[in-house]
Amino acid sequence: MLSNEMIEKLNEQITHEFYSSYLYRQMAAWFAEQNLTVLQEYFTTHAAEEEMHATKLIDYVLKAGGHVKLGAIAAPSDTFSSPLDVMTKTLEHERGVTRKIHELMAQAEKDRDYSTRSYLQWYIDEQVEEEATFGELLALTRMAGDHLLLLEERIEKRAAKRGVATE
Ligand code: OFO
């Protein structure tokens, strides 16, 4: 059974996952405006993944007998100075998500809520992947400098190698 604190925190995380999706949609639109369509597709795909993270949590709260209460989603910034700025902000954002997931895990441990702890393990592992992915993209963006088409080419190849769609 979920504690009230756990339900509250899970609901906050659901809203935060939707915010992540919203943020990546905004970034995707910004890339489209710079005619960087590979990056646009990459961030659009990632936005959909964040929506899936939110949906999985909604399903869990319902299955565990909790009440789902969606919060307001803040507007993300629509101003970026460069692709490097976007990548830097993305990695910072994902590190923040990791901290939040760890707080959820701490709550589950405090409550001795082993079901939620087990469910959250997927998110803990996912965050390791997300931070690694965006850390790599940030490094690639730094290396590419002004050669943005080269950066897009590398991202496309990288996605193809991993069997990840960029659209
Ligand atoms: Fe990008 O992470 Fe969701 O959880």
CSV table of C-alpha atoms and ligand atoms in Angstrom, one decimal:
chain,number,residue,atom,x,y,z
A,1,MET,CA,0.0,0.0,0.0
A,2,LEU,CA,1.2,3.4,-0.9
A,3,SER,CA,1.8,6.0,1.8
A,4,ASN,CA,0.2,9.5,1.3
A,5,GLU,CA,3.7,11.0,1.0
A,6,MET,CA,4.6,8.4,-1.7
A,7,ILE,CA,1.4,9.1,-3.7
A,8,GLU,CA,2.2,12.8,-3.5
A,9,LYS,CA,5.8,12.3,-4.7
A,10,LEU,CA,4.8,9.9,-7.4
A,11,ASN,CA,2.2,12.4,-8.7
A,12,GLU,CA,4.9,15.1,-8.7
A,13,GLN,CA,7.1,12.9,-10.7
A,14,ILE,CA,4.4,12.2,-13.2
A,15,THR,CA,4.0,15.9,-13.8
A,16,HIS,CA,7.8,16.3,-14.0
A,17,GLU,CA,8.0,13.6,-16.6
A,18,PHE,CA,5.4,15.4,-18.6
A,19,TYR,CA,7.4,18.6,-18.1
A,20,SER,CA,10.5,16.7,-19.5
A,21,SER,CA,8.4,15.9,-22.6
A,22,TYR,CA,7.3,19.5,-22.9
A,23,LEU,CA,10.9,20.7,-22.6
A,24,TYR,CA,12.2,18.3,-25.3
A,25,ARG,CA,9.3,19.3,-27.6
A,26,GLN,CA,10.4,22.9,-27.2
A,27,MET,CA,14.0,22.0,-27.9
A,28,ALA,CA,12.9,20.0,-31.0
A,29,ALA,CA,11.0,23.1,-32.3
A,30,TRP,CA,14.1,25.2,-31.7
A,31,PHE,CA,16.2,22.8,-33.7
A,32,ALA,CA,13.6,22.8,-36.5
A,33,GLU,CA,13.9,26.6,-36.6
A,34,GLN,CA,17.7,26.2,-37.0
A,35,ASN,CA,17.1,23.7,-39.9
A,36,LEU,CA,18.7,20.9,-37.8
A,37,THR,CA,16.2,18.3,-38.7
A,38,VAL,CA,18.1,15.3,-37.3
A,39,LEU,CA,18.3,16.9,-33.9
A,40,GLN,CA,14.6,17.9,-34.2
A,41,GLU,CA,13.7,14.3,-34.8
A,42,TYR,CA,15.9,13.1,-32.0
A,43,PHE,CA,14.4,15.4,-29.5
A,44,THR,CA,10.9,14.7,-30.7
A,45,THR,CA,11.5,11.0,-30.2
A,46,HIS,CA,12.9,11.7,-26.7
A,47,ALA,CA,9.9,13.8,-25.8
A,48,ALA,CA,7.6,10.8,-26.6
A,49,GLU,CA,9.8,8.6,-24.4
A,50,GLU,CA,9.3,11.0,-21.5
A,51,GLU,CA,5.6,10.8,-22.0
A,52,MET,CA,5.9,7.0,-21.8
A,53,HIS,CA,7.8,7.5,-18.5
A,54,ALA,CA,4.9,9.5,-17.1
A,55,THR,CA,2.3,7.0,-18.4
A,56,LYS,CA,4.1,4.1,-16.8
A,57,LEU,CA,4.0,5.9,-13.4
A,58,ILE,CA,0.3,6.7,-13.8
A,59,ASP,CA,-0.4,3.0,-14.5
A,60,TYR,CA,1.6,2.1,-11.4
A,61,VAL,CA,-0.2,4.5,-9.1
A,62,LEU,CA,-3.5,3.2,-10.3
A,63,LYS,CA,-2.5,-0.4,-10.0
A,64,ALA,CA,-1.3,0.2,-6.4
A,65,GLY,CA,-4.6,1.8,-5.5
A,66,GLY,CA,-3.5,5.4,-5.4
A,67,HIS,CA,-5.1,8.5,-6.7
A,68,VAL,CA,-3.6,10.2,-9.7
A,69,LYS,CA,-3.5,14.0,-9.6
A,70,LEU,CA,-1.8,15.7,-12.5
A,71,GLY,CA,-0.2,19.1,-11.7
A,72,ALA,CA,0.4,22.2,-13.8
A,73,ILE,CA,3.2,22.0,-16.3
A,74,ALA,CA,5.5,25.0,-16.3
A,75,ALA,CA,6.4,26.6,-19.6
A,76,PRO,CA,10.0,25.7,-20.6
A,77,SER,CA,12.4,28.4,-21.8
A,78,ASP,CA,12.2,28.8,-25.6
A,79,THR,CA,15.5,30.7,-25.9
A,80,PHE,CA,18.7,28.9,-26.6
A,81,SER,CA,22.0,30.4,-27.7
A,82,SER,CA,23.3,27.3,-29.5
A,83,PRO,CA,23.0,23.5,-29.8
A,84,LEU,CA,25.7,23.4,-27.1
A,85,ASP,CA,23.5,25.4,-24.8
A,86,VAL,CA,20.6,22.9,-25.5
A,87,MET,CA,22.8,19.9,-24.8
A,88,THR,CA,24.2,21.4,-21.6
A,89,LYS,CA,20.7,22.2,-20.4
A,90,THR,CA,19.5,18.7,-21.3
A,91,LEU,CA,22.2,17.0,-19.3
A,92,GLU,CA,21.6,19.3,-16.3
A,93,HIS,CA,17.9,18.5,-16.6
A,94,GLU,CA,18.5,14.8,-16.7
A,95,ARG,CA,20.8,15.0,-13.6
A,96,GLY,CA,17.9,16.8,-11.8
A,97,VAL,CA,15.5,14.0,-12.8
A,98,THR,CA,18.0,11.4,-11.4
A,99,ARG,CA,18.0,13.3,-8.1
A,100,LYS,CA,14.2,13.2,-8.0
A,101,ILE,CA,14.0,9.5,-8.8
A,102,HIS,CA,16.5,8.9,-6.0
A,103,GLU,CA,14.3,10.9,-3.6
A,104,LEU,CA,11.4,8.7,-4.6
A,105,MET,CA,13.5,5.6,-3.9
A,106,ALA,CA,14.5,7.0,-0.5
A,107,GLN,CA,10.8,7.5,0.3
A,108,ALA,CA,10.0,3.9,-0.7
A,109,GLU,CA,12.8,2.7,1.5
A,110,LYS,CA,11.6,4.9,4.4
A,111,ASP,CA,8.1,3.4,4.0
A,112,ARG,CA,9.5,-0.1,3.6
A,113,ASP,CA,7.4,-0.1,0.4
A,114,TYR,CA,9.2,-2.9,-1.5
A,115,SER,CA,6.7,-2.9,-4.4
A,116,THR,CA,7.4,0.7,-5.2
A,117,ARG,CA,11.1,0.2,-4.7
A,118,SER,CA,11.1,-2.6,-7.2
A,119,TYR,CA,9.1,-0.6,-9.7
A,120,LEU,CA,11.4,2.4,-9.3
A,121,GLN,CA,14.5,0.4,-10.1
A,122,TRP,CA,13.6,0.6,-13.8
A,123,TYR,CA,13.7,4.4,-13.5
A,124,ILE,CA,17.0,4.3,-11.6
A,125,ASP,CA,18.6,2.2,-14.4
A,126,GLU,CA,16.9,4.3,-17.1
A,127,GLN,CA,18.5,7.5,-15.7
A,128,VAL,CA,22.0,5.9,-15.9
A,129,GLU,CA,21.3,5.5,-19.7
A,130,GLU,CA,19.8,8.9,-20.1
A,131,GLU,CA,22.7,10.7,-18.4
A,132,ALA,CA,25.2,8.6,-20.5
A,133,THR,CA,23.4,9.4,-23.7
A,134,PHE,CA,23.1,13.1,-23.2
A,135,GLY,CA,26.7,13.3,-21.8
A,136,GLU,CA,27.8,11.7,-25.0
A,137,LEU,CA,25.7,14.1,-27.1
A,138,LEU,CA,27.2,17.0,-25.2
A,139,ALA,CA,30.7,15.8,-25.9
A,140,LEU,CA,29.9,15.3,-29.6
A,141,THR,CA,28.4,18.7,-29.8
A,142,ARG,CA,31.6,20.2,-28.3
A,143,MET,CA,33.8,18.4,-30.7
A,144,ALA,CA,31.7,19.4,-33.7
A,145,GLY,CA,32.0,23.1,-32.9
A,146,ASP,CA,30.5,25.0,-35.8
A,147,HIS,CA,30.2,21.9,-38.0
A,148,LEU,CA,26.6,21.2,-37.1
A,149,LEU,CA,25.8,19.0,-40.2
A,150,LEU,CA,28.7,16.8,-39.1
A,151,LEU,CA,27.1,16.6,-35.7
A,152,GLU,CA,23.8,15.6,-37.2
A,153,GLU,CA,25.5,12.9,-39.3
A,154,ARG,CA,27.2,11.5,-36.2
A,155,ILE,CA,23.9,11.4,-34.3
A,156,GLU,CA,22.1,9.7,-37.2
A,157,LYS,CA,24.9,7.1,-37.4
A,158,ARG,CA,24.9,6.6,-33.7
A,159,ALA,CA,21.1,6.1,-33.6
A,160,ALA,CA,21.2,3.7,-36.5
A,161,LYS,CA,24.0,1.6,-34.8
A,162,ARG,CA,21.8,1.4,-31.7
A,163,GLY,CA,18.7,0.7,-33.6
A,164,VAL,CA,17.1,3.9,-32.2
A,165,ALA,CA,14.8,5.8,-34.5
A,166,THR,CA,15.4,9.5,-34.8
A,167,GLU,CA,11.9,10.1,-36.0
B,1,OFO,FE1,14.7,11.7,-19.3
B,1,OFO,O1,13.9,10.8,-17.9
B,1,OFO,FE2,12.2,10.5,-17.7
B,1,OFO,O2,12.5,9.5,-16.2
